C-alpha positions as a Python dict, from the first residue, in 0.01 Angstrom:
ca = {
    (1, 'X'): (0, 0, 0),
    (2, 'X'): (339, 19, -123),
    (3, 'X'): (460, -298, -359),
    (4, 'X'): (700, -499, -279),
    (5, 'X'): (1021, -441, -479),
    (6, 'X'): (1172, -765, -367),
    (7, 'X'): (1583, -863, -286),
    (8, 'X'): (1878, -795, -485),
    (9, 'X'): (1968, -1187, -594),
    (10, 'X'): (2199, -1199, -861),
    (11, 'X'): (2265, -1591, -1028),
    (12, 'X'): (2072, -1780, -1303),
    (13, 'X'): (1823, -2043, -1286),
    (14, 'X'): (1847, -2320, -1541),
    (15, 'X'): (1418, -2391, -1546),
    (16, 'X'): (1231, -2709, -1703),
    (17, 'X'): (939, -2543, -1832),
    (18, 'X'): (564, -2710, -1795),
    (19, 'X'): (342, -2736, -2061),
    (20, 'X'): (63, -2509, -2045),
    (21, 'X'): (303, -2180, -1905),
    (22, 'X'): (401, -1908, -2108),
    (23, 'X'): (776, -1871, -2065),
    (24, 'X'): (696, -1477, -1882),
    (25, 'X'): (459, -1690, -1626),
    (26, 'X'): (698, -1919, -1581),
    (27, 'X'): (968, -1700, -1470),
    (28, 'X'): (745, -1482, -1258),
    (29, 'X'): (641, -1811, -1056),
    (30, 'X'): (1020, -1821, -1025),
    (31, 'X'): (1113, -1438, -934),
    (32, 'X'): (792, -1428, -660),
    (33, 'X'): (921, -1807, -489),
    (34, 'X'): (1274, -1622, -486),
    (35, 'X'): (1147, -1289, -387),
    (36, 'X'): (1381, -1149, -631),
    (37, 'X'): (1364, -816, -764),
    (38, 'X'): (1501, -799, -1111),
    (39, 'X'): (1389, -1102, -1372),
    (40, 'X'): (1427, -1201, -1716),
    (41, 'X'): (1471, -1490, -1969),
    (42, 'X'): (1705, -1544, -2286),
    (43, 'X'): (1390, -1713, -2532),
    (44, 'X'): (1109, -1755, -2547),
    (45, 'X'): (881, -2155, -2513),
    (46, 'X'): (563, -2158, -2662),
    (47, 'X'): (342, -2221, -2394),
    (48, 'X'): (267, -2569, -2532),
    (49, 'X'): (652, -2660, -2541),
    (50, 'X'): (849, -2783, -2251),
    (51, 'X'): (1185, -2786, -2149),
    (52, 'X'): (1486, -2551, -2055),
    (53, 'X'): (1434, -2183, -1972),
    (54, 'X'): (1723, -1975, -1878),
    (55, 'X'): (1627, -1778, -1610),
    (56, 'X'): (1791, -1461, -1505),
    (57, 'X'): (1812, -1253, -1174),
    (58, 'X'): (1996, -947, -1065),
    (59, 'X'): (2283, -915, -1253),
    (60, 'X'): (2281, -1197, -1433),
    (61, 'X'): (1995, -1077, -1659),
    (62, 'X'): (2289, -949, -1889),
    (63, 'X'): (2307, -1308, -2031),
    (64, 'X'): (1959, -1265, -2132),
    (65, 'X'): (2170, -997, -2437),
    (66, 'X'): (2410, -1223, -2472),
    (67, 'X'): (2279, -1587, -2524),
    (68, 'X'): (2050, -1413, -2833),
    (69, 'X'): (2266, -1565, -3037),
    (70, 'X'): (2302, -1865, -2899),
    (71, 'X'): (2247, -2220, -3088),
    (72, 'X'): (1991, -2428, -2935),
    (73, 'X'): (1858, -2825, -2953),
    (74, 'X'): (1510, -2937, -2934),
    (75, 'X'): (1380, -3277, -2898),
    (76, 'X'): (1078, -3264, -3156),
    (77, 'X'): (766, -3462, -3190),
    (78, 'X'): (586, -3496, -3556),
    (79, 'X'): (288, -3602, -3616),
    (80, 'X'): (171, -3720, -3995),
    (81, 'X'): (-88, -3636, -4232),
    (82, 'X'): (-201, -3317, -4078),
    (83, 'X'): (-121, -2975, -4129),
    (84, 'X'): (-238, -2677, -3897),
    (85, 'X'): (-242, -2306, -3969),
    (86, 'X'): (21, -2268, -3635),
    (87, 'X'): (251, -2541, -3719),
    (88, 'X'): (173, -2721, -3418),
    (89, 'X'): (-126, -2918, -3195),
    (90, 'X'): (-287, -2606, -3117),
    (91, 'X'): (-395, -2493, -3437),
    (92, 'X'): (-645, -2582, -3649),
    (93, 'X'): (-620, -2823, -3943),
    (94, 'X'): (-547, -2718, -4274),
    (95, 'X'): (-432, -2980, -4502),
    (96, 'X'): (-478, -3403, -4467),
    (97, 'X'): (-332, -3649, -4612),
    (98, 'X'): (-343, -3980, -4418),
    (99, 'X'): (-312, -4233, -4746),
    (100, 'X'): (85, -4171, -4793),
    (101, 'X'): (291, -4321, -4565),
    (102, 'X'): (672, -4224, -4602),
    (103, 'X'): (964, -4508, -4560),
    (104, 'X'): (1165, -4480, -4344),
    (105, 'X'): (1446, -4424, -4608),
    (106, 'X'): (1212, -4171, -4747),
    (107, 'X'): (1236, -3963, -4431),
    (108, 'X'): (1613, -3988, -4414),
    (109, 'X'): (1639, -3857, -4764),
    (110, 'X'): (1415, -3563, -4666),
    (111, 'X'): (1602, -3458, -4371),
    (112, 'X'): (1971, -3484, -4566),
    (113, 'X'): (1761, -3124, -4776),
    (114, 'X'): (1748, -2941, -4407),
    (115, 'X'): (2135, -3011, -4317),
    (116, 'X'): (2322, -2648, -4277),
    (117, 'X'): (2223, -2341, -4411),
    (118, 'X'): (1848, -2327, -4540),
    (119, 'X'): (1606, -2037, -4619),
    (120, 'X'): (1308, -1991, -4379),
    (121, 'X'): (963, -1826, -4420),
    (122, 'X'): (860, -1733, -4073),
    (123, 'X'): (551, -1861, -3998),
    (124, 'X'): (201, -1622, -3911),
    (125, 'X'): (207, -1755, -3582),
    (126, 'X'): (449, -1571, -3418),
    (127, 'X'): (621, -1213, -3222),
    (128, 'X'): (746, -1080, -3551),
    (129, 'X'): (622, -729, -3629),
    (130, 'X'): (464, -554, -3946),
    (131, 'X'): (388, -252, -3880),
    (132, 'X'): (436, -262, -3517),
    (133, 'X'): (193, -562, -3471),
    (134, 'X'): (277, -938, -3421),
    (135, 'X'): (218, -1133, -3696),
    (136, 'X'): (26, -1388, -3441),
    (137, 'X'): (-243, -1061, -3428),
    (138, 'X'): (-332, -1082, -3767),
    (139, 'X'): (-324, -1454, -3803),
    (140, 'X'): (-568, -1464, -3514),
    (141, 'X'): (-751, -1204, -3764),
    (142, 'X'): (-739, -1468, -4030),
    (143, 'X'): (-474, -1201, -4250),
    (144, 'X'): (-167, -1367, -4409),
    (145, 'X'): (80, -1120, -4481),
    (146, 'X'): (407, -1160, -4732),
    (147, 'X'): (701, -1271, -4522),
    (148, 'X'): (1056, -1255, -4637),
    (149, 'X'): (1255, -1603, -4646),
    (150, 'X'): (1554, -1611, -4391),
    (151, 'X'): (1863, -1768, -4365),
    (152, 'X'): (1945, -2048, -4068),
    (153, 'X'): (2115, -2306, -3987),
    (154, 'X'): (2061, -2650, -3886),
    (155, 'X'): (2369, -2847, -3724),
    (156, 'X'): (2234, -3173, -3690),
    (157, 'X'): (1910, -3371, -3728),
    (158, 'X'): (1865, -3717, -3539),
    (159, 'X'): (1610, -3966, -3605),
    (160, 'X'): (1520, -4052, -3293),
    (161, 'X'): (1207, -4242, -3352),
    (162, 'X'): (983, -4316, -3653),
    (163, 'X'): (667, -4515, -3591),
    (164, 'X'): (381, -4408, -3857),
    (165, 'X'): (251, -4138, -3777),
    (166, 'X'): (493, -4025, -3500),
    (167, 'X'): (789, -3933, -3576),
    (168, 'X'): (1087, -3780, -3322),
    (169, 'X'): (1366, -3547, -3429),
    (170, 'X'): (1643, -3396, -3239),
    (171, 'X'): (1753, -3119, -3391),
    (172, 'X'): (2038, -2863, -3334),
    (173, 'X'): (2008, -2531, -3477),
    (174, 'X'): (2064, -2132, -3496),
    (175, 'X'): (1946, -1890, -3329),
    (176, 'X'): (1592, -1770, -3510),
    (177, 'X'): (1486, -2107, -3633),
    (178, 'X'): (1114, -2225, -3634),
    (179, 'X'): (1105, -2566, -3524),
    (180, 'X'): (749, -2566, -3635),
    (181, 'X'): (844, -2455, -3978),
    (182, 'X'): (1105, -2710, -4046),
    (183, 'X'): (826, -2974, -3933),
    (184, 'X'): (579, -2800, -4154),
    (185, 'X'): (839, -2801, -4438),
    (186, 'X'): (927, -3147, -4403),
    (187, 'X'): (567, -3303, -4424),
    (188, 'X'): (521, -3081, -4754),
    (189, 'X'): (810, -3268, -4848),
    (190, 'X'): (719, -3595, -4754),
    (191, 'X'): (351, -3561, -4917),
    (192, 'X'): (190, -3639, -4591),
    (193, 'X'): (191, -3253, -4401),
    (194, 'X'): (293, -3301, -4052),
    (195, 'X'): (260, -3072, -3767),
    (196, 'X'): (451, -3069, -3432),
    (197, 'X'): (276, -3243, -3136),
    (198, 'X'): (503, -3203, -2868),
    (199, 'X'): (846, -2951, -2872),
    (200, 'X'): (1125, -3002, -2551),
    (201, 'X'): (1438, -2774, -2597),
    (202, 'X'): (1734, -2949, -2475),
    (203, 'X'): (1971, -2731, -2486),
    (204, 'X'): (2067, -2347, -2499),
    (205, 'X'): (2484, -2262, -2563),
    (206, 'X'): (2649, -2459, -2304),
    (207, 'X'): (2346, -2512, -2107),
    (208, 'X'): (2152, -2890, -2076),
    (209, 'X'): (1864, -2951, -1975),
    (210, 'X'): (1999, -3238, -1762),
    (211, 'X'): (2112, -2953, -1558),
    (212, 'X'): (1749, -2801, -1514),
    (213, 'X'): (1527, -2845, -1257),
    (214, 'X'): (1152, -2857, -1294),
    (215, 'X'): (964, -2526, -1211),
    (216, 'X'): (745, -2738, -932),
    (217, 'X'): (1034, -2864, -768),
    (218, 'X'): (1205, -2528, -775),
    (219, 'X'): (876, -2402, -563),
    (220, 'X'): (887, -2625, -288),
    (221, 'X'): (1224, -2533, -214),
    (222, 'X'): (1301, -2397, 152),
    (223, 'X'): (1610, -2261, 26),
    (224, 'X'): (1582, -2165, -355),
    (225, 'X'): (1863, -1908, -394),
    (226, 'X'): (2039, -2236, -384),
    (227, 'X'): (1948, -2374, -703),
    (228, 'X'): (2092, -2102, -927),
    (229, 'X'): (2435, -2092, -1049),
    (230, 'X'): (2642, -1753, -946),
    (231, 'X'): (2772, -1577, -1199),
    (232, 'X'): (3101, -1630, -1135),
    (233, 'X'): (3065, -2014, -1183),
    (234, 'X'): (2880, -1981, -1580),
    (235, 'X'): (3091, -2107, -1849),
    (236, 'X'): (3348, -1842, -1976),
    (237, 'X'): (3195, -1849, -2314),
    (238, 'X'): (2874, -1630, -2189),
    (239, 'X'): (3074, -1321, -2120),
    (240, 'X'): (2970, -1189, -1786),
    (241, 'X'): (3173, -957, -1602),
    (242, 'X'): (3063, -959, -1268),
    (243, 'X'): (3329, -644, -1150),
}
């Protein structure tokens, strides 16, 4: 039998993603209820992360090259006194410390360090390459491997919430920023370790997440071709020519 190649639909689809759904499953849940041929996404959401996924059909998939660079926001959950060899609440516990308990003027001091451009070490749990393998492969083999520090930037850092040992960040940052770094980083520098237990990205360029709409309410719709926005109405600053 012959598969099904699907319909030319061009437009983007502004996604919440579920927790629990790599961002590729995500979007193919998406392509399949639009029965659209040509699919992609401009960056990758852990699978334990919610929040906005661009999705892209048709012609529109060009913005998946040029939103790479794009900044992006992220509403992010800490949690104190435990580190874990991912960075985040899937991993497995690597360092406690549950008998300090930073200040709140403590924490504000810390965050004032990550304020514009900082230096990076990627973290083993994630799609960089050595050697043509993801570093996640070799973590997963218990090998840590030398990383090189990199540059980002961090526009902004709210405190959105700090109740011992949860604390709430929104951040604003450049493109190739670990979210679960900086939280690893900042526990180190606290004394406590911290970890992230929940990650939501807000916000991609000029795109909100109050825009979004969540990937089970996209499904039910009779009409979904609907949802997306046509090329011709994204914000100038994407750069899509649709002639």
């Amino acid at each position: 039998m012959a598969r099904r190649k699907g319909q030319d639909i061009d437009g983007v689809l502004l996604l919440d993603k579920p927790e629990g759904l790599s961002s590729n499953f995500a979007l193919q849940r998406a392509r399949r209820h639009l029965d659209a041929k040509k699919g992609g996404h401009t960056g990758t959401l852990d699978p334990f992360a919610t929040g906005l996924l661009i999705c892209c059909f048709g012609r529109g998939t060009k913005l998946c090259a040029t939103m790479l660079d794009a900044d992006k926001s992220y509403l992010a959950t800490l949690s104190l006194g435990v580190e874990t060899d991912s960075g985040d609440c899937t991993g497995i516990a690597t360092q406690k410390n549950c008998d300090i308990k930073p200040t709140l003027e403590n924490i504000k001091d810390v965050l004032l360090k990550y304020m514009g451009e900082i230096e990076q070490i990627p973290p083993m749990y994630s799609a960089l390459k050595k050697d043509g393998k993801p570093l996640y492969k070799y973590a997963r083999e218990g090998i840590e491997l030398e990383r090189a520090a990199r540059k980002v930037t961090i526009f902004n850092i709210e405190l959105i919430k700090y109740e011992y040992p949860t604390l709430i960040l929104h951040v604003k940052a450049s493109k190739g920023t670990y979210i679960r770094t900086l939280a690893q980083d900042i526990g180190r520098d606290l004394g406590c370790y911290a970890h992230l237990s929940a990650l939501r990205r807000t916000a991609v360029g000029p795109f909100e997440i109050a825009n979004s709409i969540k990937l089970a309410d996209f499904q039910e719709l009779e009409h979904p071709v609907g949802a997306l926005i046509a090329l011709d109405d994204l914000p100038a600053e994407v750069g899509i020519k649709t002639n």
